[in-house]
Amino acid sequence: MSAKATRTASVVGLTGGIGSGKSTVAAMLGALGAFVVDCDGLGRQVIEPYGRAYASVVDRFGPGILRDDGQIDRGALAAIVFRDEEALAALNAISHPAIDAEIADRIAGAPEDQVVVLDMAVLVETDLGGGQYDTVVVVEAPLDVRLARLAQRGMTEDDARARIASQATDEQRREVADFVIDNAGDIDALRDEVTELWDALTR
């Protein structure tokens, strides 16, 4: 795992369950001046050709996971790892150090006086990014609100409930939270909460 980058401004781990509005909060923090790192995006980047984990993933899972253009077929890879715990552990052992290294690079490249926000869906479920953030912010919303939002994205209720059940619970996230954002209301209420958070982070 990469060493924690030395900075004068804080590094924030931002997390929340699917449908909670985590990405909206990340965008609002970015608009207020935060340097936002999309850690989920880095997970995709490291297994692209020439990415940090590409060669090792292909070595481990074989050329059958490759498309004709040399890209890893994420669907084919997912079909392997999500029915085999050993395969999933192997993929994580390859990809997580690569993602951590990318996160460290982004932190090191940010202006020293800028708050860095690590937008990270699996902050609680894994040790991804561990030790690289000073503060944890959790975004929450009631289950019925999350289900309604996911339905608007075209997800069935059964799929939405399965995705939510596969993630950490609100209680598990609160155990590591320094700040909790309640996103049960409208966008204006959320913006007010995020502005208060930003004031606390930059005080």
PDB file of C-alpha atoms in Angstrom:
ATOM      1  CA  MET A   1       0.000   0.000   0.000  1.00  0.00           C
ATOM      2  CA  SER A   2       1.240   3.458  -0.852  1.00  0.00           C
ATOM      3  CA  ALA A   3       2.487   5.681   1.923  1.00  0.00           C
ATOM      4  CA  LYS A   4       0.211   8.487   2.996  1.00  0.00           C
ATOM      5  CA  ALA A   5       1.055  11.693   1.173  1.00  0.00           C
ATOM      6  CA  THR A   6       2.198  14.648   3.291  1.00  0.00           C
ATOM      7  CA  ARG A   7      -0.026  17.698   2.908  1.00  0.00           C
ATOM      8  CA  THR A   8      -0.864  20.917   4.703  1.00  0.00           C
ATOM      9  CA  ALA A   9      -4.580  20.718   3.766  1.00  0.00           C
ATOM     10  CA  SER A  10      -6.823  17.801   4.679  1.00  0.00           C
ATOM     11  CA  VAL A  11      -7.679  14.670   2.723  1.00  0.00           C
ATOM     12  CA  VAL A  12     -11.312  13.608   3.044  1.00  0.00           C
ATOM     13  CA  GLY A  13     -12.721  10.134   2.437  1.00  0.00           C
ATOM     14  CA  LEU A  14     -16.273  10.545   1.105  1.00  0.00           C
ATOM     15  CA  THR A  15     -18.549   7.509   1.044  1.00  0.00           C
ATOM     16  CA  GLY A  16     -22.180   6.455   1.036  1.00  0.00           C
ATOM     17  CA  GLY A  17     -24.391   3.672  -0.214  1.00  0.00           C
ATOM     18  CA  ILE A  18     -25.826   3.469  -3.702  1.00  0.00           C
ATOM     19  CA  GLY A  19     -28.613   6.021  -4.125  1.00  0.00           C
ATOM     20  CA  SER A  20     -27.498   8.087  -1.138  1.00  0.00           C
ATOM     21  CA  GLY A  21     -26.288  11.012  -3.250  1.00  0.00           C
ATOM     22  CA  LYS A  22     -22.565  10.630  -2.634  1.00  0.00           C
ATOM     23  CA  SER A  23     -21.661  11.671  -6.160  1.00  0.00           C
ATOM     24  CA  THR A  24     -23.854  14.762  -5.881  1.00  0.00           C
ATOM     25  CA  VAL A  25     -22.073  15.735  -2.669  1.00  0.00           C
ATOM     26  CA  ALA A  26     -18.709  15.182  -4.348  1.00  0.00           C
ATOM     27  CA  ALA A  27     -19.732  17.492  -7.189  1.00  0.00           C
ATOM     28  CA  MET A  28     -20.885  20.156  -4.735  1.00  0.00           C
ATOM     29  CA  LEU A  29     -17.603  19.962  -2.831  1.00  0.00           C
ATOM     30  CA  GLY A  30     -15.744  20.266  -6.119  1.00  0.00           C
ATOM     31  CA  ALA A  31     -17.734  23.392  -6.965  1.00  0.00           C
ATOM     32  CA  LEU A  32     -16.770  24.858  -3.582  1.00  0.00           C
ATOM     33  CA  GLY A  33     -13.084  24.325  -4.315  1.00  0.00           C
ATOM     34  CA  ALA A  34     -12.213  20.764  -3.347  1.00  0.00           C
ATOM     35  CA  PHE A  35      -9.882  18.635  -5.469  1.00  0.00           C
ATOM     36  CA  VAL A  36     -12.095  15.585  -6.071  1.00  0.00           C
ATOM     37  CA  VAL A  37     -10.595  12.186  -6.894  1.00  0.00           C
ATOM     38  CA  ASP A  38     -13.006   9.655  -8.437  1.00  0.00           C
ATOM     39  CA  CYS A  39     -11.666   6.459  -6.875  1.00  0.00           C
ATOM     40  CA  ASP A  40     -14.226   4.293  -8.692  1.00  0.00           C
ATOM     41  CA  GLY A  41     -12.929   5.754 -11.943  1.00  0.00           C
ATOM     42  CA  LEU A  42      -9.382   4.890 -10.919  1.00  0.00           C
ATOM     43  CA  GLY A  43     -10.529   1.300 -10.454  1.00  0.00           C
ATOM     44  CA  ARG A  44     -11.504   1.225 -14.105  1.00  0.00           C
ATOM     45  CA  GLN A  45      -8.355   3.058 -15.193  1.00  0.00           C
ATOM     46  CA  VAL A  46      -5.854   0.665 -13.604  1.00  0.00           C
ATOM     47  CA  ILE A  47      -7.118  -2.278 -15.692  1.00  0.00           C
ATOM     48  CA  GLU A  48      -7.059  -0.408 -18.988  1.00  0.00           C
ATOM     49  CA  PRO A  49      -4.163  -1.219 -21.363  1.00  0.00           C
ATOM     50  CA  TYR A  50      -0.952   0.245 -19.891  1.00  0.00           C
ATOM     51  CA  GLY A  51      -2.736   0.712 -16.558  1.00  0.00           C
ATOM     52  CA  ARG A  52      -0.914  -0.282 -13.390  1.00  0.00           C
ATOM     53  CA  ALA A  53      -2.829  -3.539 -12.936  1.00  0.00           C
ATOM     54  CA  TYR A  54      -3.572  -4.496 -16.553  1.00  0.00           C
ATOM     55  CA  ALA A  55      -0.736  -6.943 -17.207  1.00  0.00           C
ATOM     56  CA  SER A  56      -1.083  -8.676 -13.838  1.00  0.00           C
ATOM     57  CA  VAL A  57      -4.853  -9.096 -14.257  1.00  0.00           C
ATOM     58  CA  VAL A  58      -4.402 -10.603 -17.723  1.00  0.00           C
ATOM     59  CA  ASP A  59      -1.658 -12.904 -16.421  1.00  0.00           C
ATOM     60  CA  ARG A  60      -3.905 -14.077 -13.586  1.00  0.00           C
ATOM     61  CA  PHE A  61      -7.178 -14.535 -15.491  1.00  0.00           C
ATOM     62  CA  GLY A  62      -5.926 -15.320 -18.983  1.00  0.00           C
ATOM     63  CA  PRO A  63      -6.488 -13.898 -22.481  1.00  0.00           C
ATOM     64  CA  GLY A  64     -10.106 -15.032 -22.426  1.00  0.00           C
ATOM     65  CA  ILE A  65     -11.046 -11.842 -20.578  1.00  0.00           C
ATOM     66  CA  LEU A  66      -9.743  -9.657 -23.429  1.00  0.00           C
ATOM     67  CA  ARG A  67     -11.796  -8.081 -26.177  1.00  0.00           C
ATOM     68  CA  ASP A  68     -10.487  -7.968 -29.750  1.00  0.00           C
ATOM     69  CA  ASP A  69      -9.122  -4.450 -29.153  1.00  0.00           C
ATOM     70  CA  GLY A  70      -7.031  -5.596 -26.172  1.00  0.00           C
ATOM     71  CA  GLN A  71      -9.293  -4.024 -23.564  1.00  0.00           C
ATOM     72  CA  ILE A  72     -10.308  -6.142 -20.601  1.00  0.00           C
ATOM     73  CA  ASP A  73     -13.952  -7.158 -20.950  1.00  0.00           C
ATOM     74  CA  ARG A  74     -15.231  -5.997 -17.553  1.00  0.00           C
ATOM     75  CA  GLY A  75     -18.359  -8.103 -17.903  1.00  0.00           C
ATOM     76  CA  ALA A  76     -16.360 -11.260 -18.553  1.00  0.00           C
ATOM     77  CA  LEU A  77     -14.066 -10.497 -15.633  1.00  0.00           C
ATOM     78  CA  ALA A  78     -17.037  -9.811 -13.348  1.00  0.00           C
ATOM     79  CA  ALA A  79     -18.642 -13.112 -14.354  1.00  0.00           C
ATOM     80  CA  ILE A  80     -15.506 -14.889 -13.115  1.00  0.00           C
ATOM     81  CA  VAL A  81     -14.836 -13.069  -9.853  1.00  0.00           C
ATOM     82  CA  PHE A  82     -18.354 -12.638  -8.518  1.00  0.00           C
ATOM     83  CA  ARG A  83     -19.019 -16.363  -8.424  1.00  0.00           C
ATOM     84  CA  ASP A  84     -15.609 -17.278  -7.005  1.00  0.00           C
ATOM     85  CA  GLU A  85     -14.423 -15.716  -3.741  1.00  0.00           C
ATOM     86  CA  GLU A  86     -10.833 -16.813  -4.343  1.00  0.00           C
ATOM     87  CA  ALA A  87     -10.813 -15.167  -7.768  1.00  0.00           C
ATOM     88  CA  LEU A  88     -12.303 -11.971  -6.335  1.00  0.00           C
ATOM     89  CA  ALA A  89      -9.653 -11.915  -3.608  1.00  0.00           C
ATOM     90  CA  ALA A  90      -6.973 -12.372  -6.270  1.00  0.00           C
ATOM     91  CA  LEU A  91      -8.359  -9.486  -8.326  1.00  0.00           C
ATOM     92  CA  ASN A  92      -8.491  -7.230  -5.265  1.00  0.00           C
ATOM     93  CA  ALA A  93      -4.926  -8.189  -4.313  1.00  0.00           C
ATOM     94  CA  ILE A  94      -3.799  -7.017  -7.755  1.00  0.00           C
ATOM     95  CA  SER A  95      -6.008  -3.978  -8.279  1.00  0.00           C
ATOM     96  CA  HIS A  96      -6.196  -2.398  -4.832  1.00  0.00           C
ATOM     97  CA  PRO A  97      -2.456  -1.616  -4.483  1.00  0.00           C
ATOM     98  CA  ALA A  98      -2.582  -0.162  -8.005  1.00  0.00           C
ATOM     99  CA  ILE A  99      -5.575   2.023  -7.106  1.00  0.00           C
ATOM    100  CA  ASP A 100      -3.888   3.114  -3.870  1.00  0.00           C
ATOM    101  CA  ALA A 101      -0.821   4.151  -5.859  1.00  0.00           C
ATOM    102  CA  GLU A 102      -3.017   6.183  -8.229  1.00  0.00           C
ATOM    103  CA  ILE A 103      -4.753   7.820  -5.248  1.00  0.00           C
ATOM    104  CA  ALA A 104      -1.387   8.732  -3.731  1.00  0.00           C
ATOM    105  CA  ASP A 105      -0.315  10.247  -7.049  1.00  0.00           C
ATOM    106  CA  ARG A 106      -3.474  12.383  -7.196  1.00  0.00           C
ATOM    107  CA  ILE A 107      -3.021  13.569  -3.610  1.00  0.00           C
ATOM    108  CA  ALA A 108       0.622  14.418  -4.237  1.00  0.00           C
ATOM    109  CA  GLY A 109      -0.334  16.321  -7.396  1.00  0.00           C
ATOM    110  CA  ALA A 110      -3.017  18.470  -5.769  1.00  0.00           C
ATOM    111  CA  PRO A 111      -2.212  22.021  -4.626  1.00  0.00           C
ATOM    112  CA  GLU A 112      -1.012  21.854  -1.020  1.00  0.00           C
ATOM    113  CA  ASP A 113      -3.634  24.287   0.257  1.00  0.00           C
ATOM    114  CA  GLN A 114      -6.553  22.511  -1.433  1.00  0.00           C
ATOM    115  CA  VAL A 115      -8.817  20.051   0.351  1.00  0.00           C
ATOM    116  CA  VAL A 116      -8.680  16.673  -1.420  1.00  0.00           C
ATOM    117  CA  VAL A 117     -11.874  14.600  -1.496  1.00  0.00           C
ATOM    118  CA  LEU A 118     -11.549  10.879  -2.231  1.00  0.00           C
ATOM    119  CA  ASP A 119     -14.941   9.864  -3.671  1.00  0.00           C
ATOM    120  CA  MET A 120     -14.907   6.205  -2.623  1.00  0.00           C
ATOM    121  CA  ALA A 121     -17.919   3.882  -2.647  1.00  0.00           C
ATOM    122  CA  VAL A 122     -16.161   1.031  -0.805  1.00  0.00           C
ATOM    123  CA  LEU A 123     -14.327   2.955   1.912  1.00  0.00           C
ATOM    124  CA  VAL A 124     -15.883   0.781   4.638  1.00  0.00           C
ATOM    125  CA  GLU A 125     -16.098  -2.516   2.743  1.00  0.00           C
ATOM    126  CA  THR A 126     -12.397  -2.654   1.840  1.00  0.00           C
ATOM    127  CA  ASP A 127      -9.073  -1.195   2.961  1.00  0.00           C
ATOM    128  CA  LEU A 128      -8.859   0.718  -0.312  1.00  0.00           C
ATOM    129  CA  GLY A 129      -7.280   4.116   0.247  1.00  0.00           C
ATOM    130  CA  GLY A 130      -6.607   3.216   3.868  1.00  0.00           C
ATOM    131  CA  GLY A 131      -4.409   5.686   5.690  1.00  0.00           C
ATOM    132  CA  GLN A 132      -4.618   8.285   2.931  1.00  0.00           C
ATOM    133  CA  TYR A 133      -7.478  10.362   4.382  1.00  0.00           C
ATOM    134  CA  ASP A 134      -7.705  12.418   7.572  1.00  0.00           C
ATOM    135  CA  THR A 135     -11.488  12.788   7.774  1.00  0.00           C
ATOM    136  CA  VAL A 136     -14.412  10.555   6.756  1.00  0.00           C
ATOM    137  CA  VAL A 137     -17.706  11.980   5.476  1.00  0.00           C
ATOM    138  CA  VAL A 138     -20.696   9.664   5.073  1.00  0.00           C
ATOM    139  CA  VAL A 139     -23.750  10.520   2.968  1.00  0.00           C
ATOM    140  CA  GLU A 140     -27.015   8.918   4.069  1.00  0.00           C
ATOM    141  CA  ALA A 141     -30.623   8.753   2.877  1.00  0.00           C
ATOM    142  CA  PRO A 142     -33.586   6.618   3.994  1.00  0.00           C
ATOM    143  CA  LEU A 143     -34.110   3.328   2.192  1.00  0.00           C
ATOM    144  CA  ASP A 144     -37.339   4.412   0.487  1.00  0.00           C
ATOM    145  CA  VAL A 145     -35.646   7.542  -0.861  1.00  0.00           C
ATOM    146  CA  ARG A 146     -32.705   5.530  -2.178  1.00  0.00           C
ATOM    147  CA  LEU A 147     -35.018   2.989  -3.826  1.00  0.00           C
ATOM    148  CA  ALA A 148     -36.970   5.786  -5.526  1.00  0.00           C
ATOM    149  CA  ARG A 149     -33.773   7.363  -6.842  1.00  0.00           C
ATOM    150  CA  LEU A 150     -32.507   4.052  -8.162  1.00  0.00           C
ATOM    151  CA  ALA A 151     -35.851   3.393  -9.841  1.00  0.00           C
ATOM    152  CA  GLN A 152     -35.435   6.712 -11.656  1.00  0.00           C
ATOM    153  CA  ARG A 153     -32.137   5.357 -12.996  1.00  0.00           C
ATOM    154  CA  GLY A 154     -33.981   2.364 -14.424  1.00  0.00           C
ATOM    155  CA  MET A 155     -33.031  -0.154 -11.734  1.00  0.00           C
ATOM    156  CA  THR A 156     -35.643  -2.670 -10.606  1.00  0.00           C
ATOM    157  CA  GLU A 157     -36.518  -2.748  -6.914  1.00  0.00           C
ATOM    158  CA  ASP A 158     -35.101  -6.275  -6.551  1.00  0.00           C
ATOM    159  CA  ASP A 159     -31.794  -5.235  -8.144  1.00  0.00           C
ATOM    160  CA  ALA A 160     -31.657  -2.079  -6.041  1.00  0.00           C
ATOM    161  CA  ARG A 161     -32.289  -3.973  -2.809  1.00  0.00           C
ATOM    162  CA  ALA A 162     -29.643  -6.553  -3.750  1.00  0.00           C
ATOM    163  CA  ARG A 163     -27.076  -3.818  -4.446  1.00  0.00           C
ATOM    164  CA  ILE A 164     -27.872  -2.080  -1.159  1.00  0.00           C
ATOM    165  CA  ALA A 165     -27.666  -5.371   0.769  1.00  0.00           C
ATOM    166  CA  SER A 166     -24.226  -6.098  -0.721  1.00  0.00           C
ATOM    167  CA  GLN A 167     -22.810  -2.866   0.681  1.00  0.00           C
ATOM    168  CA  ALA A 168     -21.954  -1.768   4.205  1.00  0.00           C
ATOM    169  CA  THR A 169     -24.854  -0.753   6.435  1.00  0.00           C
ATOM    170  CA  ASP A 170     -25.530   2.789   7.618  1.00  0.00           C
ATOM    171  CA  GLU A 171     -24.440   1.706  11.098  1.00  0.00           C
ATOM    172  CA  GLN A 172     -21.091   0.409   9.808  1.00  0.00           C
ATOM    173  CA  ARG A 173     -20.459   3.664   7.951  1.00  0.00           C
ATOM    174  CA  ARG A 174     -21.389   5.790  10.972  1.00  0.00           C
ATOM    175  CA  GLU A 175     -18.796   3.933  13.041  1.00  0.00           C
ATOM    176  CA  VAL A 176     -16.006   5.474  10.933  1.00  0.00           C
ATOM    177  CA  ALA A 177     -17.688   8.815  10.150  1.00  0.00           C
ATOM    178  CA  ASP A 178     -16.429  12.190  11.324  1.00  0.00           C
ATOM    179  CA  PHE A 179     -19.333  13.925   9.554  1.00  0.00           C
ATOM    180  CA  VAL A 180     -22.696  12.547   8.382  1.00  0.00           C
ATOM    181  CA  ILE A 181     -24.635  14.289   5.609  1.00  0.00           C
ATOM    182  CA  ASP A 182     -28.394  13.641   5.699  1.00  0.00           C
ATOM    183  CA  ASN A 183     -29.642  13.616   2.114  1.00  0.00           C
ATOM    184  CA  ALA A 184     -33.288  12.834   2.819  1.00  0.00           C
ATOM    185  CA  GLY A 185     -34.499  16.244   1.623  1.00  0.00           C
ATOM    186  CA  ASP A 186     -34.313  18.315  -1.530  1.00  0.00           C
ATOM    187  CA  ILE A 187     -31.267  19.633  -3.360  1.00  0.00           C
ATOM    188  CA  ASP A 188     -31.350  22.988  -1.545  1.00  0.00           C
ATOM    189  CA  ALA A 189     -31.281  21.299   1.854  1.00  0.00           C
ATOM    190  CA  LEU A 190     -28.374  19.147   0.698  1.00  0.00           C
ATOM    191  CA  ARG A 191     -26.491  22.188  -0.585  1.00  0.00           C
ATOM    192  CA  ASP A 192     -26.898  23.873   2.814  1.00  0.00           C
ATOM    193  CA  GLU A 193     -25.475  20.806   4.581  1.00  0.00           C
ATOM    194  CA  VAL A 194     -22.553  20.579   2.172  1.00  0.00           C
ATOM    195  CA  THR A 195     -21.786  24.277   2.645  1.00  0.00           C
ATOM    196  CA  GLU A 196     -21.700  23.751   6.428  1.00  0.00           C
ATOM    197  CA  LEU A 197     -19.407  20.761   5.917  1.00  0.00           C
ATOM    198  CA  TRP A 198     -17.120  22.799   3.688  1.00  0.00           C
ATOM    199  CA  ASP A 199     -16.904  25.548   6.310  1.00  0.00           C
ATOM    200  CA  ALA A 200     -15.899  22.920   8.885  1.00  0.00           C
ATOM    201  CA  LEU A 201     -13.316  21.369   6.588  1.00  0.00           C
ATOM    202  CA  THR A 202     -11.708  24.715   5.724  1.00  0.00           C
ATOM    203  CA  ARG A 203     -12.013  26.402   9.101  1.00  0.00           C
TER     204      ARG A 203
END
